[in-house]
């Protein structure tokens, strides 16, 4: 038995090596080309720098998202020094962790080869490249760190619940709720993704045990509430109770404000300015993707 264990671990090591090689190669190839420091991304440097100098978010600095990402980046600046390289290396580590979580989650639904191919696709399309005229939309220098941080926390939520699967320790569900609560402190869309995925896994894993569903939902909600209350309590000394709540809620109040949600810029960005036309484009792109996937499935069935 002991002689067989190393052999079983070799495929896993090989998959990890392929992902790591692609990660390092693309990072080296695109080195220094990720951000546009003047357009948009400069905000991601400027806000945590001011916070590292002693200013407070929402009190001294106007902000429109949750408080987690600016505070995290300010902590990095205070610990490792102010500069673009600090954020780049921290984001590289975070991206690597996100890929590990993604691979772990996908392994429960597909083969190791398919999970590795999915991670390679994410690296190639989302990791380091520039697909528009501004170098803003990649993992190392994102337009908004709330997006990349929220993605990591959503994947952590799914990974914890995947490890639980209705049979593990309830502490995993509590931790998953906590990471989902942290996602609440980034952007609404990342929290919605974490919540939807988390609740789906909870229900599927506990479908035949009503008591287990209730217990898991309570633990998940308790973990999420703990994260939100912790963020609020840490901001009370600087803001006071009411202002700390406004800071903790981030962009959520603006979503309910007609003065913001009815602006043309945001309506076009959300796709609700022309819903029927956008639905047509979505169906067209989905049909193309299904056609490509169908060919792959056909080739795979012939090879098998």
mmCIF file of C-alpha atoms in Angstrom, residues 15 20 22 26-27 33 57 115 129 192 251 253 287 294:
data_model
loop_
_atom_site.group_PDB
_atom_site.id
_atom_site.type_symbol
_atom_site.label_atom_id
_atom_site.label_comp_id
_atom_site.label_asym_id
_atom_site.label_seq_id
_atom_site.Cartn_x
_atom_site.Cartn_y
_atom_site.Cartn_z
ATOM 1 C CA UNK A 15 -1.551 18.838 -13.178
ATOM 2 C CA UNK A 20 2.128 26.575 -12.387
ATOM 3 C CA UNK A 22 1.489 28.378 -17.515
ATOM 4 C CA UNK A 26 2.338 34.209 -18.873
ATOM 5 C CA UNK A 27 3.310 36.398 -15.929
ATOM 6 C CA UNK A 33 2.151 45.600 -18.914
ATOM 7 C CA UNK A 57 -12.153 55.409 4.382
ATOM 8 C CA UNK A 115 -10.360 20.881 -14.171
ATOM 9 C CA UNK A 129 -3.872 39.878 -20.626
ATOM 10 C CA UNK A 192 -24.693 37.407 -4.813
ATOM 11 C CA UNK A 251 -22.608 49.941 -2.612
ATOM 12 C CA UNK A 253 -27.661 51.561 -0.579
ATOM 13 C CA UNK A 287 -25.532 29.118 -29.348
ATOM 14 C CA UNK A 294 -20.901 20.010 -29.051
#
